[in-house]
PDB file of C-alpha atoms in Angstrom:
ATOM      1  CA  UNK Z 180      14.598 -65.964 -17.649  1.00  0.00           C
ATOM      2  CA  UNK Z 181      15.844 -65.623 -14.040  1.00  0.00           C
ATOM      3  CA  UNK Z 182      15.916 -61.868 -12.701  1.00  0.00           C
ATOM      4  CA  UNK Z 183      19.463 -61.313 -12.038  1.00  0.00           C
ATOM      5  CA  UNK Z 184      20.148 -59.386  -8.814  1.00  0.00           C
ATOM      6  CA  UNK Z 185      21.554 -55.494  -9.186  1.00  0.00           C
ATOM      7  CA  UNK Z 186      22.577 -52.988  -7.533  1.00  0.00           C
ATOM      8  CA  UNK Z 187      24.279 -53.391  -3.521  1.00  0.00           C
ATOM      9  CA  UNK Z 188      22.709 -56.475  -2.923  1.00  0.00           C
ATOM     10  CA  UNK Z 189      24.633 -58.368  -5.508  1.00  0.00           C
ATOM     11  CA  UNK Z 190      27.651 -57.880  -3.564  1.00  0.00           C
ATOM     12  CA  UNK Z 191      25.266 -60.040  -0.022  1.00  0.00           C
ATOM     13  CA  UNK Z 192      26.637 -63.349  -1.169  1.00  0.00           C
ATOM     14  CA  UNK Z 193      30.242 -62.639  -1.339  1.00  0.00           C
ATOM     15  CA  UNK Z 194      29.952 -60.258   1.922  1.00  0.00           C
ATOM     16  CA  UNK Z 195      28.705 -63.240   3.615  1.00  0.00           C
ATOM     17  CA  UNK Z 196      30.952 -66.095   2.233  1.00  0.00           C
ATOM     18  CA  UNK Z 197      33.590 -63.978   2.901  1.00  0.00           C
ATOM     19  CA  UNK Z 198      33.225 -62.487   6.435  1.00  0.00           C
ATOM     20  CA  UNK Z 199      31.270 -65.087   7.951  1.00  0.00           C
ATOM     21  CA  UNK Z 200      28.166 -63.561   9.188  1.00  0.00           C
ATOM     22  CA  UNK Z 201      24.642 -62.485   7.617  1.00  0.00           C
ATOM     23  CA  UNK Z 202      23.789 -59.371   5.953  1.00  0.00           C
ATOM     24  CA  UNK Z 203      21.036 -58.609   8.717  1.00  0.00           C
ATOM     25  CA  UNK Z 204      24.209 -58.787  11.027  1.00  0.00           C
ATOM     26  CA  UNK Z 205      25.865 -56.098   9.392  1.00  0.00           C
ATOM     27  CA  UNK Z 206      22.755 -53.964   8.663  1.00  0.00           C
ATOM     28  CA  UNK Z 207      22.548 -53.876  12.706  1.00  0.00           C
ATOM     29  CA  UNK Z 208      25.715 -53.632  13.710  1.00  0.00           C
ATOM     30  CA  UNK Z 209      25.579 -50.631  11.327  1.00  0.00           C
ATOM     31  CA  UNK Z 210      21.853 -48.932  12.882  1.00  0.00           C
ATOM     32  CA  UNK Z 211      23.841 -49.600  16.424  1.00  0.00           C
ATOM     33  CA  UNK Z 212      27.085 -47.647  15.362  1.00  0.00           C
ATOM     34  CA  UNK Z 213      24.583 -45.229  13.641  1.00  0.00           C
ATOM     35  CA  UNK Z 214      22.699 -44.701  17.307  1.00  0.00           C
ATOM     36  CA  UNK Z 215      25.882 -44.375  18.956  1.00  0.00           C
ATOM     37  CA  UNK Z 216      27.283 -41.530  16.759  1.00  0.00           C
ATOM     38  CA  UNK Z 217      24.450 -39.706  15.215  1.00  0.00           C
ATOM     39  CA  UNK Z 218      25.653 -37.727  11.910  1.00  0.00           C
ATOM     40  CA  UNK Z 219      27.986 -40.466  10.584  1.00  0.00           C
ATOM     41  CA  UNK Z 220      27.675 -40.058   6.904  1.00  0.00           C
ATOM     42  CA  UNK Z 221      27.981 -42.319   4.748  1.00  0.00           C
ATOM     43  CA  UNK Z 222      32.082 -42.526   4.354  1.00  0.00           C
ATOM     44  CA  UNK Z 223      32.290 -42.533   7.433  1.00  0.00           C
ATOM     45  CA  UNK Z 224      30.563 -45.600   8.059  1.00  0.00           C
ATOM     46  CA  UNK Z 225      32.149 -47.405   5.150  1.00  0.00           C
ATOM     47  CA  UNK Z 226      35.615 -46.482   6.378  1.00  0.00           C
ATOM     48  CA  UNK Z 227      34.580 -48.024  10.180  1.00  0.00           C
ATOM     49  CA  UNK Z 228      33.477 -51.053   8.706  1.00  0.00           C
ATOM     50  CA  UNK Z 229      36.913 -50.976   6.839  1.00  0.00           C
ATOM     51  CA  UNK Z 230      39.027 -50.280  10.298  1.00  0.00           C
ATOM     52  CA  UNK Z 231      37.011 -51.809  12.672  1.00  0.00           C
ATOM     53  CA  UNK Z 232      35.821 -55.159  10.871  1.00  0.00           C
ATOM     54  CA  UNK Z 233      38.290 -55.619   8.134  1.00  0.00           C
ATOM     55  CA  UNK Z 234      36.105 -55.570   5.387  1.00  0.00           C
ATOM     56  CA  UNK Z 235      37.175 -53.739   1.703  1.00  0.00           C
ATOM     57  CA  UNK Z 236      35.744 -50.589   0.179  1.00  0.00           C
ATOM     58  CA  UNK Z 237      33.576 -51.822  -2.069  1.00  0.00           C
ATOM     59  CA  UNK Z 238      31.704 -54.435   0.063  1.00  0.00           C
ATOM     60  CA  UNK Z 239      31.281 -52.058   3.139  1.00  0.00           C
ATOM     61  CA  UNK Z 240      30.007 -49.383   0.379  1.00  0.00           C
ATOM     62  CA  UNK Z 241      27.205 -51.947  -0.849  1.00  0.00           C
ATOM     63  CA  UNK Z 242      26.134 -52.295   2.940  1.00  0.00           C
ATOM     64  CA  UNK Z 243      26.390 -48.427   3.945  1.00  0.00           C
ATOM     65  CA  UNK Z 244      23.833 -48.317   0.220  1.00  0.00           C
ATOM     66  CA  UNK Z 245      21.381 -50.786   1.224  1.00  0.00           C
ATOM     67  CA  UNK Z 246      21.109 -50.103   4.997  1.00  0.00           C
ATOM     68  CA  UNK Z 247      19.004 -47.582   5.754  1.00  0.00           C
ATOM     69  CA  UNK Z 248      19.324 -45.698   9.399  1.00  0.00           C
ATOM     70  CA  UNK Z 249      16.210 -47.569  10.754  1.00  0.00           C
ATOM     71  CA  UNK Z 250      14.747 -50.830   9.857  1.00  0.00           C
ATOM     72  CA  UNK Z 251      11.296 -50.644   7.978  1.00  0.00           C
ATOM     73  CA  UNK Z 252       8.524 -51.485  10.187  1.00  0.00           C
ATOM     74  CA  UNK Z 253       6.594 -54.855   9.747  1.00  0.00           C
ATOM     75  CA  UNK Z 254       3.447 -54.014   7.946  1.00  0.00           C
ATOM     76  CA  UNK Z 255       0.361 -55.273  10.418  1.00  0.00           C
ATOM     77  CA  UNK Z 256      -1.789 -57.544   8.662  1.00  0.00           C
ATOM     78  CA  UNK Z 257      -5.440 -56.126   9.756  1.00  0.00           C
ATOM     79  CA  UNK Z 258      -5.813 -60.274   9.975  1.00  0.00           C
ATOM     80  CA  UNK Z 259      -3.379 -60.433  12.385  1.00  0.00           C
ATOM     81  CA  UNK Z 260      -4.566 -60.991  16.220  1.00  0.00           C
ATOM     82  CA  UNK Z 261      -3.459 -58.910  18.333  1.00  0.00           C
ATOM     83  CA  UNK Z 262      -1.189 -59.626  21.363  1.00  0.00           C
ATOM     84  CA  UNK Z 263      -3.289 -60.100  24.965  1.00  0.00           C
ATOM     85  CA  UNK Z 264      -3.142 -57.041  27.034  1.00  0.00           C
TER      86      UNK Z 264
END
C-alpha cells in the first residue's frame, strides 16, 4: 500500500500547480523575508504571503508549518572529498 502524504506537505502539489513556482522557492523567499524582519511569527508570515504573493490562508499556513527559519545543513559524507584549498 502506497504511504499517503500528511500533514503541510500534502498541500506542495496544489501550492505549486497553482502559483507556478516550487516549494523550495517559497521556503526561500520565506528564510529571506525571515532575515529581513527578524521576529516575524508565524501569522505574520502567512498573512505576507497572503498580501504580498496572493496566495490563500491555508496554503501559505502549510508553507509557514514546513519551513523552518534556516535550511538543514547537508550532512557530509566522511566519503566525500573534500574541496582543494
Amino acid at each position: 500500500m502506497p504511504s499517503t502524504v500528511k500533514g503541510p506537505a500534502s498541500y506542495f502539489p496544489a501550492i505549486e500547480a497553482k502559483y507556478g513556482h516550487p516549494i523550495a522557492h517559497w521556503q526561500h523567499l520565506l528564510r529571506e523575508h525571515r532575515a529581513q524582519h527578524p521576529g516575524t511569527r508565524h501569522m505574520q508570515l502567512v498573512a505576507w504571503l497572503g498580501d504580498e504573493h496572493g496566495m490563500g490562508h491555508g496554503h501559505a499556513n502549510a508553507l509557514v508549518a514546513a519551513t523552518p527559519a534556516t535550511p538543514a545543513t547537508p550532512a557530509v559524507s566522511p566519503n566525500t572529498p573534500s574541496a582543494p584549498a
